[in-house]
Amino acid sequence: MILDRRDMLRTVALGGAALAGGCAAPAPRVPRLAFPGVLPELGTTPASASDPLMDDIQKRTVSFFWNTTDQVMGLAPDRWPTPSFASIAAVGFALTTYPIAVTRGWITRPAAAERTLTTLRFFAEAPQGPGDDTSGYKGFFYHFLGTTKGHRFARCELSTIDTALLLGGVLFAQTWFDDPTDAREKQIRDLADQIYRAVEWDWITPRAPFVAMGWHPESGFIGSDWNIYNESLILYVLALGSPTHALPPTTWAEWTDRFDPSWDEKYDNPFTAFPPLFGHQYSQVWLDFRGVRDAYSIRRGLDYFENSRRATYAQRRYCINNPPGWRGYDENVWGLTACDGPGDFVREIDGRNREFFSYSARGPGDRDDGTIAPTAALGSIAFAPEIVLPAAREMYQRYGTAIYGQYGFFDSFNPTLTLPNVPLKHGKVMPGIGWVASDYLGIDQGPIACMIENWRSGLIWKTMQRNPYVRAGLERAGFKGGWMGS
């Protein structure tokens, strides 16, 4: 699976950064976003959209992208501060955070437009072809890019889902930068159009109608497809909405017809399950499914937004029940998704052999090793703020600066692993706390920053409702109701 390859490639990067052509980012040439030296005090009033902690979390996570993104090509790092290659999915989140920063008054609109234009110029002009000295092929882009030239990193795959997440940010920028009198904003719209139209969705379907997970120049198409319920909702919406290389409208029904085995009735409110929460979050950073339904969701009696709300509650209940008996899990400390972990080893703790993993997808009953990722809860704030806000406050109060730093919550932590002298791949063991990641990951920072904004104002959802390609994709998939009308 792609997540396993991410783990492999991150290991390659940490063990041999020279493969990326040098991983040090150029010195910033624009003002960095700064933070007060004192962390926010938590009051006793109920949390709201103006809650000081949520203000601080959002500014710090948005600032991750503004401060760490390369200034020459506009590429966002996969992780920081560990030297890293660039992640095209992280770029999609970065592009989405710049207008948030403008709206919140943290940067100016011209500064955001200039950074966005730098990024879109790179992707529009990046060399395409089946080789290592290119950045993509057939309109898709390689999962990871080196930081000197922006070419394919190591032997990573041409990634369909990561290209789709990149395009989420590209099309958001196209719609948000709508000033008809500003030459830079017009160029943003034109370049976004060029990048999106170039993607040949109908090429990467070796087992039609499904889109393959990726392609390697050395071996061809990856043997796995996007053929179950997961984070690929946005991929198929964008593939259906293409004006140049669209998939047939019947693709959506053929795909959703395979969702039934994922239907989970263990809880009071059944839902279509995918164990790690990122599968419920990524697409809905950009797509507003509130009240809009396709044939599958009509049959099931809930829209995809409600499905994700139920998945969030189910994860919390799993952590309350805590069948594996991990330390720290409770009603306000929960959240399993793809994230960093301590490493790949087994140790005896409290008389039980405990298996730990490095970077991996995690979910209820799926490689749960006691590692909690704040992005799992915070990325669901738009779905269920009534349980996410107490979780954010409890994690912040209980662990403080051990898990919270310059760019918000570190990627993950594990209260069970308190043993010294274990073969860690990431992070460190802190006395009285447990294992804590030392990095921020772009694909985990993105859902935090963006979904806080969707909860607060609906900015991203409202903007994407106006994008003609997104609307076309949803209509061809058969969505009706809500903001789409009948």
Coordinates of C-alpha atoms in Angstrom, one line a residue:
M1 CA 0.0 0.0 0.0
I2 CA 1.1 3.6 -0.5
L3 CA 1.4 4.3 3.2
D4 CA 4.0 1.5 3.5
R5 CA 5.9 3.1 0.6
R6 CA 5.8 6.4 2.5
D7 CA 7.5 4.7 5.4
M8 CA 10.1 3.2 3.1
L9 CA 10.8 6.5 1.4
R10 CA 11.0 8.4 4.7
T11 CA 13.6 5.9 5.9
V12 CA 15.6 6.4 2.7
A13 CA 15.4 10.1 3.2
L14 CA 16.6 10.0 6.8
G15 CA 19.4 7.5 5.9
G16 CA 20.6 9.2 2.8
A17 CA 19.5 12.8 2.3
A18 CA 21.9 13.2 -0.6
L19 CA 19.4 11.2 -2.8
A20 CA 17.1 14.2 -2.7
G21 CA 19.8 16.4 -4.2
G22 CA 20.3 18.2 -0.9
C23 CA 17.4 18.8 1.5
A24 CA 18.2 22.2 3.1
A25 CA 15.5 24.7 2.2
P26 CA 16.7 28.1 0.8
A27 CA 16.8 30.9 3.3
P28 CA 13.3 32.6 3.6
R29 CA 13.0 35.8 1.6
V30 CA 9.6 36.8 3.0
P31 CA 8.6 37.7 6.5
R32 CA 8.0 34.6 8.7
L33 CA 4.9 34.3 10.9
A34 CA 5.9 34.6 14.5
F35 CA 4.2 33.6 17.8
P36 CA 4.0 35.0 21.2
G37 CA 6.4 33.5 23.7
V38 CA 3.6 32.6 26.1
L39 CA 1.3 29.8 25.2
P40 CA -2.4 30.6 25.4
E41 CA -4.2 30.3 28.7
L42 CA -7.3 28.1 28.8
G43 CA -10.3 29.7 30.3
T44 CA -13.3 28.1 31.9
T45 CA -15.8 29.3 29.3
P46 CA -17.0 26.8 26.7
A47 CA -14.8 26.6 23.6
S48 CA -16.0 28.5 20.6
A49 CA -14.9 29.7 17.2
S50 CA -12.9 32.4 19.0
D51 CA -11.3 30.0 21.5
P52 CA -7.7 31.1 22.3
L53 CA -6.4 27.6 22.0
M54 CA -8.0 27.0 18.6
D55 CA -6.7 30.4 17.5
D56 CA -3.2 29.4 18.5
I57 CA -3.4 25.9 16.9
Q58 CA -4.6 27.2 13.6
K59 CA -2.1 30.0 13.4
R60 CA 0.8 27.7 14.2
T61 CA -0.3 25.0 11.7
V62 CA -0.9 27.5 9.0
S63 CA 2.5 29.0 9.7
F64 CA 4.1 25.6 9.3
F65 CA 3.4 25.9 5.6
W66 CA 4.2 29.6 5.2
N67 CA 7.5 29.3 7.0
T68 CA 8.9 26.0 5.8
T69 CA 7.8 26.0 2.1
D70 CA 10.6 26.5 -0.4
Q71 CA 10.7 30.1 -1.7
V72 CA 12.0 29.3 -5.2
M73 CA 9.7 26.5 -6.3
G74 CA 6.9 26.8 -3.8
L75 CA 7.3 23.2 -2.6
A76 CA 6.2 22.2 0.9
P77 CA 8.3 19.7 2.8
D78 CA 7.1 16.3 3.7
R79 CA 8.3 16.8 7.3
W80 CA 10.1 19.4 9.5
P81 CA 12.6 19.9 11.1
T82 CA 14.1 16.6 9.9
P83 CA 15.6 17.3 6.5
S84 CA 13.1 16.1 3.9
F85 CA 12.1 15.9 0.3
A86 CA 8.9 17.7 -0.8
S87 CA 5.4 16.2 -0.7
I88 CA 3.0 17.1 -3.5
A89 CA 0.0 16.4 -1.2
A90 CA 1.5 18.8 1.4
V91 CA 1.7 21.4 -1.4
G92 CA -2.0 21.0 -1.9
F93 CA -2.6 21.8 1.7
A94 CA -0.1 24.6 1.7
L95 CA -1.9 26.3 -1.2
T96 CA -5.2 26.0 0.7
T97 CA -3.7 27.7 3.9
Y98 CA -2.5 30.9 2.2
P99 CA -6.0 32.3 1.7
I100 CA -6.8 31.3 5.3
A101 CA -3.9 33.3 6.5
V102 CA -5.1 36.3 4.4
T103 CA -8.6 36.0 5.8
R104 CA -7.3 35.8 9.4
G105 CA -5.0 38.9 8.8
W106 CA -1.7 37.1 9.2
I107 CA -0.4 37.8 5.7
T108 CA -1.4 40.1 2.9
R109 CA -3.3 39.1 -0.2
P110 CA -0.5 40.1 -2.6
A111 CA 2.0 38.0 -0.6
A112 CA -0.3 35.0 -0.8
A113 CA -0.8 35.5 -4.5
E114 CA 2.9 35.7 -5.1
R115 CA 3.6 32.5 -3.2
T116 CA 0.8 30.8 -4.9
L117 CA 2.0 32.0 -8.3
T118 CA 5.5 30.6 -7.6
T119 CA 4.0 27.2 -6.8
L120 CA 1.7 27.0 -9.8
R121 CA 4.4 28.2 -12.2
F122 CA 6.6 25.4 -11.0
F123 CA 4.0 22.7 -11.6
A124 CA 2.9 24.2 -14.9
E125 CA 6.5 24.3 -16.2
A126 CA 7.9 21.2 -14.5
P127 CA 9.2 18.6 -16.9
Q128 CA 6.9 15.7 -17.7
G129 CA 8.0 12.3 -18.9
P130 CA 8.9 8.7 -17.8
G131 CA 12.2 9.4 -16.2
D132 CA 14.0 10.5 -13.0
D133 CA 14.8 13.9 -14.4
T134 CA 11.2 14.8 -14.5
S135 CA 8.5 15.8 -12.0
G136 CA 5.6 13.9 -13.4
Y137 CA 4.0 12.2 -16.4
K138 CA 0.7 12.4 -18.2
G139 CA -0.3 15.4 -16.0
F140 CA 0.3 13.4 -12.7
F141 CA 3.2 14.1 -10.4
Y142 CA 5.5 12.0 -8.5
H143 CA 4.6 11.5 -4.8
F144 CA 7.8 13.0 -3.6
L145 CA 10.1 15.6 -5.3
G146 CA 13.7 16.6 -4.5
T147 CA 14.3 20.0 -3.1
T148 CA 16.9 21.3 -5.6
K149 CA 15.3 20.8 -8.9
G150 CA 11.9 19.5 -8.0
H151 CA 12.4 16.2 -9.9
R152 CA 11.3 12.7 -8.9
F153 CA 12.7 11.7 -5.5
A154 CA 14.5 8.3 -5.4
R155 CA 12.2 5.7 -7.1
C156 CA 8.8 6.9 -5.7
E157 CA 5.6 6.3 -7.6
L158 CA 3.6 8.6 -9.8
S159 CA 0.8 9.0 -7.3
T160 CA -2.8 9.4 -8.3
I161 CA -4.2 10.3 -4.8
D162 CA -1.4 12.7 -4.0
T163 CA -1.9 14.4 -7.3
A164 CA -5.6 14.7 -6.4
L165 CA -4.8 16.3 -3.1
L166 CA -2.4 18.7 -4.9
L167 CA -5.2 19.6 -7.3
G168 CA -7.5 20.3 -4.4
G169 CA -5.2 23.1 -3.4
V170 CA -4.7 24.2 -7.0
L171 CA -8.4 24.5 -7.8
F172 CA -9.1 26.2 -4.4
A173 CA -6.5 28.8 -5.4
Q174 CA -8.1 29.1 -8.8
T175 CA -11.4 30.0 -7.3
W176 CA -10.4 32.1 -4.3
F177 CA -8.0 34.4 -6.2
D178 CA -10.9 35.9 -8.2
D179 CA -9.9 39.6 -8.6
P180 CA -10.5 40.3 -12.4
T181 CA -8.3 43.4 -12.3
D182 CA -5.2 41.8 -10.7
A183 CA -2.7 40.4 -13.3
R184 CA -1.2 38.0 -10.8
E185 CA -4.6 36.5 -9.8
K186 CA -5.5 36.1 -13.4
Q187 CA -2.3 34.2 -14.0
I188 CA -3.1 32.0 -11.0
R189 CA -6.5 31.1 -12.5
D190 CA -4.9 30.4 -15.9
L191 CA -2.1 28.2 -14.6
A192 CA -4.5 26.2 -12.3
D193 CA -6.6 25.6 -15.4
Q194 CA -3.6 24.4 -17.3
I195 CA -2.4 22.1 -14.6
Y196 CA -5.8 20.5 -14.0
R197 CA -6.6 20.0 -17.7
A198 CA -3.3 18.2 -18.3
V199 CA -4.1 15.3 -16.0
E200 CA -4.9 12.2 -18.1
W201 CA -7.3 10.3 -15.8
D202 CA -8.4 8.0 -18.6
W203 CA -4.8 6.7 -19.0
I204 CA -4.2 5.4 -15.5
T205 CA -7.1 2.9 -15.5
P206 CA -5.5 -0.4 -16.4
R207 CA -8.3 -2.2 -14.6
A208 CA -11.2 0.1 -15.7
P209 CA -13.2 1.6 -14.4
F210 CA -11.0 2.0 -11.3
V211 CA -8.0 4.4 -11.1
A212 CA -4.7 2.7 -10.2
M213 CA -2.9 3.9 -7.1
G214 CA 0.1 4.8 -9.2
W215 CA 2.7 4.1 -11.8
H216 CA 6.5 3.5 -11.9
P217 CA 8.6 4.1 -15.0
E218 CA 10.5 0.9 -14.1
S219 CA 7.5 -1.5 -13.7
G220 CA 4.3 0.2 -15.0
F221 CA 1.0 0.5 -13.2
I222 CA 0.8 -0.4 -9.5
G223 CA -1.3 -3.5 -9.0
S224 CA -3.7 -1.9 -6.6
D225 CA -6.7 0.4 -7.4
W226 CA -8.8 2.9 -5.6
N227 CA -11.8 0.5 -5.4
I228 CA -13.1 0.7 -1.8
Y229 CA -14.3 3.5 0.4
N230 CA -11.4 5.7 1.5
E231 CA -9.8 9.1 0.9
S232 CA -10.3 8.8 -2.8
L233 CA -13.7 10.6 -3.0
I234 CA -11.9 13.7 -4.2
L235 CA -9.9 11.7 -6.8
Y236 CA -13.0 10.4 -8.5
V237 CA -14.8 13.8 -8.3
L238 CA -11.9 15.5 -10.0
A239 CA -11.5 12.6 -12.5
L240 CA -15.2 12.9 -13.5
G241 CA -15.1 16.7 -13.7
S242 CA -12.2 16.9 -16.1
P243 CA -13.0 18.8 -19.4
T244 CA -10.2 16.9 -21.2
H245 CA -9.7 13.4 -19.9
A246 CA -12.8 12.6 -17.8
L247 CA -13.7 9.1 -16.7
P248 CA -17.2 7.9 -17.7
P249 CA -20.0 9.0 -15.3
T250 CA -20.8 5.4 -14.6
T251 CA -17.5 5.1 -12.8
W252 CA -18.9 6.6 -9.6
A253 CA -21.7 4.0 -9.3
E254 CA -19.4 1.1 -10.2
W255 CA -17.0 2.3 -7.4
T256 CA -19.6 3.0 -4.7
D257 CA -21.3 -0.4 -5.5
R258 CA -18.2 -1.9 -3.7
F259 CA -18.7 0.0 -0.4
D260 CA -21.1 -2.4 1.2
P261 CA -18.4 -4.7 2.8
S262 CA -17.2 -1.6 4.7
W263 CA -20.6 -1.0 6.3
D264 CA -20.1 -1.1 10.1
E265 CA -23.0 -1.8 12.4
K266 CA -21.1 -2.3 15.7
Y267 CA -22.2 1.0 17.0
D268 CA -25.6 2.7 17.5
N269 CA -25.1 4.8 14.3
P270 CA -23.7 2.5 11.5
F271 CA -21.5 4.0 8.9
T272 CA -19.2 3.1 6.0
A273 CA -15.9 2.5 7.7
F274 CA -12.3 3.1 7.0
P275 CA -10.1 2.6 10.1
P276 CA -7.7 5.6 10.0
L277 CA -9.5 8.9 10.2
F278 CA -7.5 10.5 7.4
G279 CA -9.7 8.5 5.0
H280 CA -12.7 10.4 6.2
Q281 CA -10.9 13.8 6.3
Y282 CA -8.8 14.4 3.3
S283 CA -11.5 14.7 0.6
Q284 CA -13.7 16.8 2.8
V285 CA -11.1 19.5 3.4
W286 CA -12.3 20.7 -0.1
L287 CA -15.6 18.9 -0.7
D288 CA -18.7 20.0 1.2
F289 CA -20.9 16.9 1.4
R290 CA -23.4 18.4 3.9
G291 CA -26.9 17.7 2.6
V292 CA -25.7 16.5 -0.9
R293 CA -26.2 12.8 -1.7
D294 CA -25.4 10.3 -4.4
A295 CA -27.3 7.0 -5.0
Y296 CA -25.2 5.2 -2.4
S297 CA -25.7 7.7 0.4
I298 CA -29.4 7.9 -0.4
R299 CA -29.6 4.1 0.0
R300 CA -27.7 4.3 3.3
G301 CA -29.7 7.2 4.6
L302 CA -26.8 9.6 5.3
D303 CA -24.5 11.9 3.4
Y304 CA -20.7 11.5 3.5
F305 CA -20.3 14.3 6.0
E306 CA -22.6 12.5 8.5
N307 CA -20.7 9.3 7.7
S308 CA -17.4 11.0 8.8
R309 CA -19.1 12.4 11.9
R310 CA -20.1 8.9 12.9
A311 CA -16.6 7.6 12.1
T312 CA -15.2 10.2 14.4
Y313 CA -17.5 9.2 17.2
A314 CA -16.8 5.5 16.6
Q315 CA -13.0 6.1 17.0
R316 CA -13.6 8.0 20.3
R317 CA -15.7 5.1 21.6
Y318 CA -13.0 2.6 20.6
C319 CA -10.5 4.6 22.6
I320 CA -12.8 4.9 25.6
N321 CA -13.3 1.1 25.5
N322 CA -9.6 0.6 24.8
P323 CA -9.6 -3.1 24.1
P324 CA -5.8 -3.4 23.8
G325 CA -5.3 -1.6 27.1
W326 CA -3.0 1.2 26.0
R327 CA -2.1 3.9 28.5
G328 CA -3.6 7.3 28.1
Y329 CA -6.6 6.5 26.0
D330 CA -9.9 8.0 27.3
E331 CA -12.9 10.1 26.3
N332 CA -10.7 13.1 25.6
V333 CA -7.4 11.6 24.5
W334 CA -8.0 9.7 21.3
G335 CA -7.3 9.7 17.6
L336 CA -5.8 7.1 15.3
T337 CA -4.7 7.7 11.7
A338 CA -1.6 7.6 9.5
C339 CA 1.3 9.1 11.5
D340 CA 4.8 8.7 12.8
G341 CA 5.4 6.0 15.4
P342 CA 8.3 5.1 17.6
G343 CA 9.8 2.3 15.4
D344 CA 9.4 -1.3 14.4
F345 CA 10.0 -3.5 17.4
V346 CA 8.4 -5.6 20.2
R347 CA 8.9 -4.9 23.9
E348 CA 7.4 -6.4 27.0
I349 CA 5.4 -3.7 29.0
D350 CA 3.3 -4.5 32.1
G351 CA 3.7 -8.2 31.4
R352 CA 2.5 -8.0 27.8
N353 CA 4.4 -8.1 24.5
R354 CA 3.7 -4.8 22.8
E355 CA 4.4 -4.3 19.1
F356 CA 5.2 -0.8 17.9
F357 CA 5.4 0.6 14.4
S358 CA 7.2 3.5 12.7
Y359 CA 5.2 5.6 10.1
S360 CA 2.0 3.7 9.4
A361 CA -1.7 3.9 9.0
R362 CA -3.4 3.2 12.3
G363 CA -7.1 2.7 13.3
P364 CA -9.3 0.6 15.6
G365 CA -8.1 -2.9 15.3
D366 CA -5.7 -1.9 12.5
R367 CA -2.0 -1.6 13.7
D368 CA -3.1 0.2 16.8
D369 CA 0.1 0.4 18.9
G370 CA -0.9 3.1 21.4
T371 CA 0.2 6.0 19.2
I372 CA -2.2 9.0 19.2
A373 CA -2.1 11.6 16.5
P374 CA -3.6 15.0 17.3
T375 CA -4.4 15.4 13.6
A376 CA -6.9 12.5 13.9
A377 CA -9.1 14.4 16.3
L378 CA -8.4 18.0 15.1
G379 CA -8.9 17.1 11.4
S380 CA -12.4 16.0 12.4
I381 CA -13.4 19.3 14.1
A382 CA -15.8 20.3 11.4
F383 CA -17.6 16.9 11.8
A384 CA -17.9 16.8 15.6
P385 CA -16.6 19.9 17.4
E386 CA -18.4 19.0 20.5
I387 CA -16.0 16.1 21.1
V388 CA -12.9 17.4 19.3
L389 CA -12.6 20.7 21.2
P390 CA -12.5 18.9 24.6
A391 CA -9.9 16.5 23.2
A392 CA -7.7 19.3 22.0
R393 CA -7.9 21.0 25.3
E394 CA -7.2 17.9 27.3
M395 CA -4.2 16.9 25.3
Y396 CA -2.8 20.4 25.6
Q397 CA -3.5 20.6 29.3
R398 CA -2.2 17.1 30.1
Y399 CA 1.0 17.0 28.1
G400 CA 1.7 20.7 27.5
T401 CA 4.9 21.7 25.7
A402 CA 6.0 18.1 25.6
I403 CA 3.7 17.6 22.6
Y404 CA 3.1 21.2 21.6
G405 CA 5.6 23.5 20.0
Q406 CA 6.4 26.0 17.3
Y407 CA 3.9 24.7 14.8
G408 CA 1.3 23.3 17.1
F409 CA 1.0 19.7 18.1
F410 CA 3.9 17.4 17.1
D411 CA 2.8 14.7 14.8
S412 CA 2.0 12.0 17.4
F413 CA 2.8 10.6 20.9
N414 CA 2.6 7.3 22.7
P415 CA 2.1 7.3 26.5
T416 CA 2.6 3.5 26.8
L417 CA 6.2 3.5 25.5
T418 CA 8.2 4.9 28.5
L419 CA 11.1 2.4 28.1
P420 CA 14.6 3.9 27.5
N421 CA 17.1 2.4 25.1
V422 CA 14.6 1.2 22.4
P423 CA 15.4 1.3 18.7
L424 CA 13.5 4.5 17.8
K425 CA 13.1 5.5 14.2
H426 CA 11.5 8.8 15.1
G427 CA 11.1 11.1 18.1
K428 CA 12.2 10.5 21.7
V429 CA 11.0 9.0 25.0
M430 CA 10.3 11.7 27.6
P431 CA 10.3 10.8 31.3
G432 CA 6.7 11.0 32.7
I433 CA 5.2 11.4 29.2
G434 CA 6.2 8.6 27.0
W435 CA 7.3 8.6 23.4
V436 CA 6.8 11.9 21.5
A437 CA 7.4 12.6 17.8
S438 CA 9.9 15.3 17.0
D439 CA 8.6 16.2 13.6
Y440 CA 5.6 17.9 12.0
L441 CA 4.2 16.2 8.9
G442 CA 2.7 18.3 6.1
I443 CA -0.1 15.9 5.3
D444 CA -1.1 15.9 9.0
Q445 CA -0.7 19.6 9.5
G446 CA -3.0 20.3 6.5
P447 CA -6.2 18.8 7.8
I448 CA -5.8 20.6 11.2
A449 CA -5.4 24.1 9.7
C450 CA -8.0 23.6 7.0
M451 CA -10.7 21.8 8.9
I452 CA -10.5 24.4 11.7
E453 CA -11.3 27.0 9.1
N454 CA -14.2 25.0 7.7
W455 CA -15.6 24.7 11.2
R456 CA -15.1 28.4 11.9
S457 CA -16.3 29.9 8.6
G458 CA -16.8 27.3 5.9
L459 CA -14.3 29.2 3.8
I460 CA -12.9 26.3 1.8
W461 CA -16.2 24.6 1.3
K462 CA -17.9 27.8 0.2
T463 CA -15.1 28.6 -2.2
M464 CA -15.0 25.2 -3.8
Q465 CA -18.8 25.2 -4.3
R466 CA -18.1 27.9 -6.9
N467 CA -15.5 25.8 -8.8
P468 CA -17.0 24.6 -12.1
Y469 CA -14.9 21.5 -12.3
V470 CA -15.8 20.4 -8.8
R471 CA -19.5 21.0 -9.5
A472 CA -19.3 19.1 -12.8
G473 CA -17.6 16.1 -11.1
L474 CA -20.3 16.0 -8.4
E475 CA -23.1 16.3 -10.9
R476 CA -21.7 13.5 -13.1
A477 CA -21.4 11.4 -10.0
G478 CA -25.1 11.9 -9.4
F479 CA -25.0 14.2 -6.4
K480 CA -28.1 16.3 -5.6
G481 CA -29.7 18.3 -2.8
G482 CA -28.3 20.7 -0.3
W483 CA -26.2 23.5 -1.8
M484 CA -26.3 21.8 -5.2
G485 CA -30.1 22.1 -5.5
S486 CA -32.4 19.4 -7.0

